[in-house]
């Protein structure tokens, strides 16, 4: 089982098709099919079920997929760390939706201008899933609100550096009576992202204190829909100040200050490639930890 075979296997698993995997890898389809068959023979088990033109992972294939992902990530990390002192190769970055929209355009443009040979892959999500993806080697690093839900008191094996401080606001309908403290809240529903979002947890905690009970949660997929529901008078919502500043014509809402929350760059301890150092310097030049300096 070599890295090339694992790369081909991972591509077929992700694409669900030998044809699409061959196009992605710029290989002949016959070569992709043969390498998968050879891998299956060497392991003594079927990795895919052939369904028409598609290929679906078997239980054994699903187990191998996790190992393949980690092994390929470690191989890329080793290549970057050993073979070059200049940022190159692939860097898989995760970020919250708000961070990607409001904070990353400038730094990522600078990073690309300085290191055009560095291939950056950006994936967005909520803080807890992003942290889990870094721990599972599905991402190299991630920008998330610290601490993610469920990790508040845990000894998490993640190195982290603060890069931004976000001010969080509670958005309320324009027609809601003025609110200067928790006791004046007259809504029992919070519009928020799915579980795992740190901002959702902060909003839930504040509303629980205000209501004396946990609020209902309306799960939505974007700040645009969250603000639309708040403007309709149905609920409250937690919005970073940086996202509010992006709005050309903010809806007529009330805004209540909920305080600050740190956005940190997390990565696995020992992961200190030139690509990571370049990203951190683009985000915040004075934030290089000693291990990356």
Tab-separated table of C-alpha atoms in Angstrom:
chain	number	residue	atom	x	y	z
A	1	UNK	CA	0.000	0.000	0.000
A	2	UNK	CA	1.817	3.114	-1.241
A	3	UNK	CA	0.880	6.776	-1.181
A	4	UNK	CA	-0.002	6.893	-4.879
A	5	UNK	CA	-2.466	4.025	-4.402
A	6	UNK	CA	-3.962	5.809	-1.404
A	7	UNK	CA	-4.249	9.055	-3.366
A	8	UNK	CA	-6.102	7.254	-6.165
A	9	UNK	CA	-8.324	5.439	-3.660
A	10	UNK	CA	-9.149	8.722	-1.871
A	11	UNK	CA	-9.989	10.457	-5.144
A	12	UNK	CA	-12.358	7.651	-6.205
A	13	UNK	CA	-13.956	7.676	-2.751
A	14	UNK	CA	-14.515	11.443	-2.889
A	15	UNK	CA	-15.713	11.544	-6.490
A	16	UNK	CA	-17.770	8.334	-6.365
A	17	UNK	CA	-16.531	7.484	-9.834
A	18	UNK	CA	-13.325	6.158	-11.395
A	19	UNK	CA	-13.963	8.363	-14.432
A	20	UNK	CA	-14.219	11.596	-12.430
A	21	UNK	CA	-11.258	10.574	-10.260
A	22	UNK	CA	-9.172	9.969	-13.391
A	23	UNK	CA	-10.077	13.421	-14.712
A	24	UNK	CA	-9.193	15.024	-11.408
A	25	UNK	CA	-5.857	13.200	-11.156
A	26	UNK	CA	-5.131	13.547	-14.880
A	27	UNK	CA	-4.683	9.796	-15.238
A	28	UNK	CA	-6.143	7.249	-17.625
A	29	UNK	CA	-9.320	5.669	-16.263
A	30	UNK	CA	-7.856	2.205	-16.858
A	31	UNK	CA	-4.899	3.131	-14.642
A	32	UNK	CA	-7.198	4.317	-11.840
A	33	UNK	CA	-9.307	1.160	-12.049
A	34	UNK	CA	-6.236	-1.082	-12.067
A	35	UNK	CA	-4.653	0.648	-9.053
A	36	UNK	CA	-7.873	0.307	-7.048
A	37	UNK	CA	-8.106	-3.382	-7.950
A	38	UNK	CA	-4.469	-3.917	-6.962
A	39	UNK	CA	-5.087	-2.193	-3.629
A	40	UNK	CA	-8.120	-4.401	-2.987
A	41	UNK	CA	-6.087	-7.514	-3.822
A	42	UNK	CA	-3.227	-6.492	-1.535
A	43	UNK	CA	-5.649	-5.869	1.357
A	44	UNK	CA	-7.747	-8.949	0.641
A	45	UNK	CA	-11.088	-7.150	0.732
A	46	UNK	CA	-13.417	-5.136	-1.490
A	47	UNK	CA	-13.209	-1.376	-0.991
A	48	UNK	CA	-16.000	-0.356	-3.366
A	49	UNK	CA	-19.347	-1.628	-4.546
A	50	UNK	CA	-19.812	-0.918	-8.245
A	51	UNK	CA	-23.289	0.528	-8.846
A	52	UNK	CA	-23.862	1.363	-12.499
A	53	UNK	CA	-21.331	4.036	-13.340
A	54	UNK	CA	-20.732	4.901	-9.712
A	55	UNK	CA	-18.586	3.435	-6.942
A	56	UNK	CA	-19.724	3.354	-3.306
A	57	UNK	CA	-17.447	2.579	-0.371
A	58	UNK	CA	-17.899	-0.734	1.414
A	59	UNK	CA	-17.592	-0.783	5.236
A	60	UNK	CA	-13.921	-1.729	4.773
A	61	UNK	CA	-13.503	1.136	2.319
A	62	UNK	CA	-15.064	3.563	4.779
A	63	UNK	CA	-12.568	2.487	7.439
A	64	UNK	CA	-9.647	2.847	5.046
A	65	UNK	CA	-10.829	6.299	3.917
A	66	UNK	CA	-10.098	7.815	7.326
A	67	UNK	CA	-6.614	6.316	7.419
A	68	UNK	CA	-5.911	7.379	3.833
A	69	UNK	CA	-6.910	10.947	4.614
A	70	UNK	CA	-4.581	11.115	7.616
A	71	UNK	CA	-1.675	9.389	5.869
A	72	UNK	CA	-1.873	11.650	2.826
A	73	UNK	CA	-2.079	14.730	5.056
A	74	UNK	CA	0.973	13.604	7.032
A	75	UNK	CA	2.885	12.901	3.826
A	76	UNK	CA	2.123	16.409	2.525
A	77	UNK	CA	3.075	17.903	5.894
A	78	UNK	CA	6.385	15.999	5.850
A	79	UNK	CA	7.119	17.107	2.289
A	80	UNK	CA	6.542	20.746	3.147
A	81	UNK	CA	8.539	20.591	6.376
A	82	UNK	CA	11.545	18.727	4.967
A	83	UNK	CA	11.860	19.644	1.311
A	84	UNK	CA	11.414	23.405	1.362
A	85	UNK	CA	11.773	26.413	3.612
A	86	UNK	CA	9.363	28.328	1.387
A	87	UNK	CA	5.554	27.999	1.584
A	88	UNK	CA	4.360	25.608	-1.099
A	89	UNK	CA	2.071	22.653	-1.645
A	90	UNK	CA	-1.420	22.500	-0.196
A	91	UNK	CA	-2.796	24.124	2.951
A	92	UNK	CA	-6.303	23.113	4.030
A	93	UNK	CA	-7.821	25.954	6.035
A	94	UNK	CA	-11.167	25.928	7.825
A	95	UNK	CA	-12.980	29.099	8.889
A	96	UNK	CA	-16.294	30.267	10.256
A	97	UNK	CA	-18.657	31.843	7.727
A	98	UNK	CA	-18.350	35.253	9.379
A	99	UNK	CA	-14.549	35.102	9.429
A	100	UNK	CA	-14.335	34.024	5.786
A	101	UNK	CA	-16.597	36.888	4.703
A	102	UNK	CA	-15.367	39.731	6.895
A	103	UNK	CA	-11.777	38.943	7.830
A	104	UNK	CA	-10.091	36.772	5.210
A	105	UNK	CA	-10.272	38.536	1.812
A	106	UNK	CA	-7.391	40.914	2.533
A	107	UNK	CA	-5.017	38.468	4.272
A	108	UNK	CA	-5.602	35.705	1.715
A	109	UNK	CA	-4.990	38.127	-1.153
A	110	UNK	CA	-1.670	39.118	0.458
A	111	UNK	CA	-0.789	35.466	1.018
A	112	UNK	CA	-1.427	34.583	-2.619
A	113	UNK	CA	0.484	37.612	-3.884
A	114	UNK	CA	3.547	36.701	-1.837
A	115	UNK	CA	3.404	32.917	-2.249
A	116	UNK	CA	1.557	32.101	-5.507
A	117	UNK	CA	2.863	28.518	-5.451
A	118	UNK	CA	0.925	27.814	-2.239
A	119	UNK	CA	-2.417	26.111	-2.931
A	120	UNK	CA	-4.950	27.140	-0.297
A	121	UNK	CA	-8.148	25.135	0.150
A	122	UNK	CA	-10.796	26.940	2.217
A	123	UNK	CA	-13.735	25.200	3.890
A	124	UNK	CA	-16.310	26.966	6.072
A	125	UNK	CA	-18.230	25.617	9.042
A	126	UNK	CA	-19.002	26.040	12.732
A	127	UNK	CA	-16.326	26.104	15.404
A	128	UNK	CA	-16.728	22.625	16.899
A	129	UNK	CA	-16.828	20.705	13.583
A	130	UNK	CA	-13.801	22.689	12.418
A	131	UNK	CA	-11.864	21.761	15.559
A	132	UNK	CA	-12.839	18.110	15.101
A	133	UNK	CA	-11.675	18.217	11.458
A	134	UNK	CA	-8.264	19.549	12.492
A	135	UNK	CA	-7.905	16.810	15.115
A	136	UNK	CA	-8.910	14.172	12.525
A	137	UNK	CA	-6.396	15.513	9.937
A	138	UNK	CA	-9.197	16.552	7.568
A	139	UNK	CA	-7.963	20.134	7.904
A	140	UNK	CA	-4.479	21.456	8.572
A	141	UNK	CA	-5.651	24.464	10.565
A	142	UNK	CA	-8.811	26.445	11.261
A	143	UNK	CA	-10.039	29.843	12.396
A	144	UNK	CA	-12.725	29.420	15.029
A	145	UNK	CA	-14.313	31.111	18.014
A	146	UNK	CA	-12.715	29.849	21.213
A	147	UNK	CA	-13.782	27.807	23.061
A	148	UNK	CA	-16.018	25.684	20.825
A	149	UNK	CA	-19.088	24.118	22.451
A	150	UNK	CA	-18.191	21.025	24.451
A	151	UNK	CA	-14.513	21.950	24.659
A	152	UNK	CA	-14.808	24.694	27.281
A	153	UNK	CA	-13.173	22.677	30.058
A	154	UNK	CA	-11.471	19.982	27.985
A	155	UNK	CA	-7.735	19.528	27.620
A	156	UNK	CA	-7.798	19.726	23.820
A	157	UNK	CA	-4.634	18.726	21.906
A	158	UNK	CA	-4.719	21.834	19.712
A	159	UNK	CA	-2.169	24.622	19.528
A	160	UNK	CA	-3.847	27.995	19.126
A	161	UNK	CA	-2.995	31.639	18.532
A	162	UNK	CA	-5.424	34.527	18.881
A	163	UNK	CA	-5.679	36.464	15.615
A	164	UNK	CA	-8.887	38.514	15.941
A	165	UNK	CA	-11.205	39.710	18.668
A	166	UNK	CA	-14.844	39.833	17.587
A	167	UNK	CA	-17.460	41.997	19.273
A	168	UNK	CA	-20.747	40.120	19.356
A	169	UNK	CA	-24.143	41.801	19.058
A	170	UNK	CA	-27.624	40.530	19.851
A	171	UNK	CA	-29.920	41.612	17.007
A	172	UNK	CA	-33.530	42.306	18.018
A	173	UNK	CA	-36.555	43.350	15.941
A	174	UNK	CA	-36.998	47.092	15.534
A	175	UNK	CA	-40.398	46.927	17.244
A	176	UNK	CA	-39.119	45.158	20.363
A	177	UNK	CA	-39.207	47.337	23.494
A	178	UNK	CA	-35.772	48.760	24.335
A	179	UNK	CA	-33.482	46.244	26.055
A	180	UNK	CA	-30.732	47.316	28.417
A	181	UNK	CA	-30.446	44.005	30.256
A	182	UNK	CA	-31.599	40.362	30.255
A	183	UNK	CA	-34.805	40.961	32.219
A	184	UNK	CA	-36.340	43.040	29.424
A	185	UNK	CA	-36.221	40.418	26.689
A	186	UNK	CA	-39.653	39.491	25.291
A	187	UNK	CA	-38.603	36.853	22.731
A	188	UNK	CA	-38.003	33.167	23.391
A	189	UNK	CA	-36.453	32.122	20.045
A	190	UNK	CA	-32.882	32.455	18.824
A	191	UNK	CA	-32.020	32.310	15.112
A	192	UNK	CA	-28.610	30.657	14.816
A	193	UNK	CA	-26.403	28.201	12.976
A	194	UNK	CA	-26.452	24.466	13.728
A	195	UNK	CA	-25.038	23.009	16.932
A	196	UNK	CA	-21.306	23.422	17.276
A	197	UNK	CA	-21.384	27.195	16.716
A	198	UNK	CA	-19.699	29.142	19.547
A	199	UNK	CA	-21.769	32.268	18.840
A	200	UNK	CA	-24.952	30.191	19.117
A	201	UNK	CA	-23.826	28.902	22.522
A	202	UNK	CA	-23.147	32.467	23.715
A	203	UNK	CA	-26.595	33.580	22.522
A	204	UNK	CA	-28.286	30.577	24.120
A	205	UNK	CA	-26.518	31.229	27.434
A	206	UNK	CA	-27.519	34.921	27.429
A	207	UNK	CA	-31.158	34.161	26.578
A	208	UNK	CA	-31.302	31.332	29.133
A	209	UNK	CA	-30.225	33.852	31.769
A	210	UNK	CA	-32.762	36.390	30.477
A	211	UNK	CA	-35.724	33.975	30.273
A	212	UNK	CA	-34.923	31.610	33.104
A	213	UNK	CA	-35.140	28.720	30.628
A	214	UNK	CA	-33.422	27.586	27.463
A	215	UNK	CA	-34.592	29.443	24.346
A	216	UNK	CA	-36.024	27.728	21.308
A	217	UNK	CA	-33.558	27.686	18.424
A	218	UNK	CA	-34.371	28.261	14.782
A	219	UNK	CA	-31.461	26.730	12.853
A	220	UNK	CA	-30.532	28.665	9.710
A	221	UNK	CA	-27.659	28.521	7.237
A	222	UNK	CA	-26.576	32.147	6.749
A	223	UNK	CA	-26.477	35.532	8.429
A	224	UNK	CA	-28.737	36.900	5.696
A	225	UNK	CA	-31.541	34.533	6.709
A	226	UNK	CA	-30.869	35.085	10.404
A	227	UNK	CA	-31.221	38.860	10.010
A	228	UNK	CA	-34.315	38.449	7.832
A	229	UNK	CA	-36.024	36.382	10.525
A	230	UNK	CA	-35.024	38.879	13.216
A	231	UNK	CA	-36.342	41.767	11.118
A	232	UNK	CA	-39.647	39.888	10.718
A	233	UNK	CA	-40.055	40.026	14.494
A	234	UNK	CA	-39.841	36.278	15.079
A	235	UNK	CA	-36.605	35.957	17.032
A	236	UNK	CA	-33.267	37.325	18.185
A	237	UNK	CA	-29.902	36.552	16.610
A	238	UNK	CA	-26.209	36.801	17.458
A	239	UNK	CA	-24.159	38.652	14.830
A	240	UNK	CA	-20.480	39.673	14.884
A	241	UNK	CA	-19.875	43.397	14.560
A	242	UNK	CA	-17.635	42.694	11.543
A	243	UNK	CA	-20.568	41.096	9.702
A	244	UNK	CA	-22.847	44.005	10.532
A	245	UNK	CA	-20.251	46.375	9.075
A	246	UNK	CA	-20.366	44.471	5.782
A	247	UNK	CA	-24.048	45.311	5.289
A	248	UNK	CA	-24.578	48.166	2.839
A	249	UNK	CA	-28.088	48.803	4.114
A	250	UNK	CA	-28.467	47.198	7.553
A	251	UNK	CA	-32.075	46.314	8.399
A	252	UNK	CA	-33.743	48.517	11.040
A	253	UNK	CA	-32.889	46.410	14.072
A	254	UNK	CA	-31.929	46.972	17.690
A	255	UNK	CA	-28.408	45.909	18.645
A	256	UNK	CA	-27.343	44.858	22.129
A	257	UNK	CA	-23.655	44.424	22.997
A	258	UNK	CA	-22.839	40.892	24.206
A	259	UNK	CA	-19.105	41.440	24.704
A	260	UNK	CA	-16.065	40.046	22.957
A	261	UNK	CA	-15.023	36.603	21.734
A	262	UNK	CA	-11.584	35.526	20.535
A	263	UNK	CA	-11.042	34.086	17.064
A	264	UNK	CA	-8.054	31.748	17.158
A	265	UNK	CA	-6.019	29.869	14.580
A	266	UNK	CA	-5.752	26.251	15.727
A	267	UNK	CA	-3.560	23.433	14.461
A	268	UNK	CA	-2.199	20.139	15.713
A	269	UNK	CA	0.872	20.449	17.984
A	270	UNK	CA	3.990	19.854	15.930
A	271	UNK	CA	2.390	20.997	12.692
A	272	UNK	CA	4.712	23.898	11.862
A	273	UNK	CA	5.135	24.020	8.097
A	274	UNK	CA	6.278	27.136	6.205
A	275	UNK	CA	2.759	27.346	4.752
A	276	UNK	CA	1.210	27.662	8.218
A	277	UNK	CA	3.751	30.285	9.249
A	278	UNK	CA	3.014	32.299	6.089
A	279	UNK	CA	-0.730	32.139	6.737
A	280	UNK	CA	-0.344	33.292	10.321
A	281	UNK	CA	1.919	36.142	9.281
A	282	UNK	CA	-0.630	37.237	6.683
A	283	UNK	CA	-3.390	37.160	9.308
A	284	UNK	CA	-1.417	38.907	12.019
A	285	UNK	CA	2.288	39.659	11.544
A	286	UNK	CA	2.983	40.037	15.284
A	287	UNK	CA	1.270	36.758	16.267
A	288	UNK	CA	3.954	34.216	15.290
A	289	UNK	CA	4.394	31.766	18.177
A	290	UNK	CA	7.928	30.729	19.052
A	291	UNK	CA	7.512	27.369	17.315
A	292	UNK	CA	6.776	29.109	14.017
A	293	UNK	CA	9.030	32.138	14.278
